[in-house]
């Protein structure tokens, strides 16, 4: 796994910047809130580990 956990958004692959809104799922994977919002329109699992989101 080349992605350091909780440092890179698993949807857009950009690193987190401090002032950007980050959302953490129940599986402890974090993504940009805006990226997650787009992703969740079509899917209901974590983009990273594919665990269903509660
Ligand atoms: Zn992102
Ligand atoms: Zn996950």
Short mmCIF file of C-alpha atoms in Angstrom, two decimals, residues 6-41:
data_model
loop_
_atom_site.label_atom_id
_atom_site.label_comp_id
_atom_site.label_asym_id
_atom_site.label_seq_id
_atom_site.Cartn_x
_atom_site.Cartn_y
_atom_site.Cartn_z
CA UNK A 6 -5.26 9.53 6.36
CA UNK A 7 -2.82 11.76 4.48
CA UNK A 8 -4.14 11.44 0.97
CA UNK A 9 -7.67 11.58 -0.32
CA UNK A 10 -8.51 8.20 -1.88
CA UNK A 11 -10.78 9.80 -4.46
CA UNK A 12 -8.74 12.62 -6.01
CA UNK A 13 -5.33 11.43 -4.69
CA UNK A 14 -4.36 14.89 -3.53
CA UNK A 15 -2.80 15.30 -0.14
CA UNK A 16 -4.90 16.87 2.57
CA UNK A 17 -4.32 20.52 3.22
CA UNK A 18 -5.04 21.83 6.66
CA UNK A 19 -7.69 24.34 5.73
CA UNK A 20 -9.64 21.96 3.51
CA UNK A 21 -12.64 20.12 4.89
CA UNK A 22 -11.89 16.45 5.51
CA UNK A 23 -14.45 13.82 6.42
CA UNK A 24 -13.63 10.56 8.17
CA UNK A 25 -15.74 7.47 7.59
CA UNK A 26 -16.55 4.80 10.16
CA UNK A 27 -13.69 2.68 8.78
CA UNK A 28 -11.28 5.52 9.71
CA UNK A 29 -10.48 6.43 6.12
CA UNK A 30 -10.60 10.12 5.43
CA UNK A 31 -11.52 11.98 2.26
CA UNK A 32 -12.21 15.51 1.19
CA UNK A 33 -15.77 16.28 2.03
CA UNK A 34 -16.45 17.55 -1.48
CA UNK A 35 -14.97 14.42 -3.08
CA UNK A 36 -16.99 12.16 -0.81
CA UNK A 37 -20.18 14.02 -1.58
CA UNK A 38 -19.75 13.33 -5.29
CA UNK A 39 -18.78 9.70 -4.65
CA UNK A 40 -21.77 9.03 -2.39
CA UNK A 41 -24.20 10.09 -5.08
#
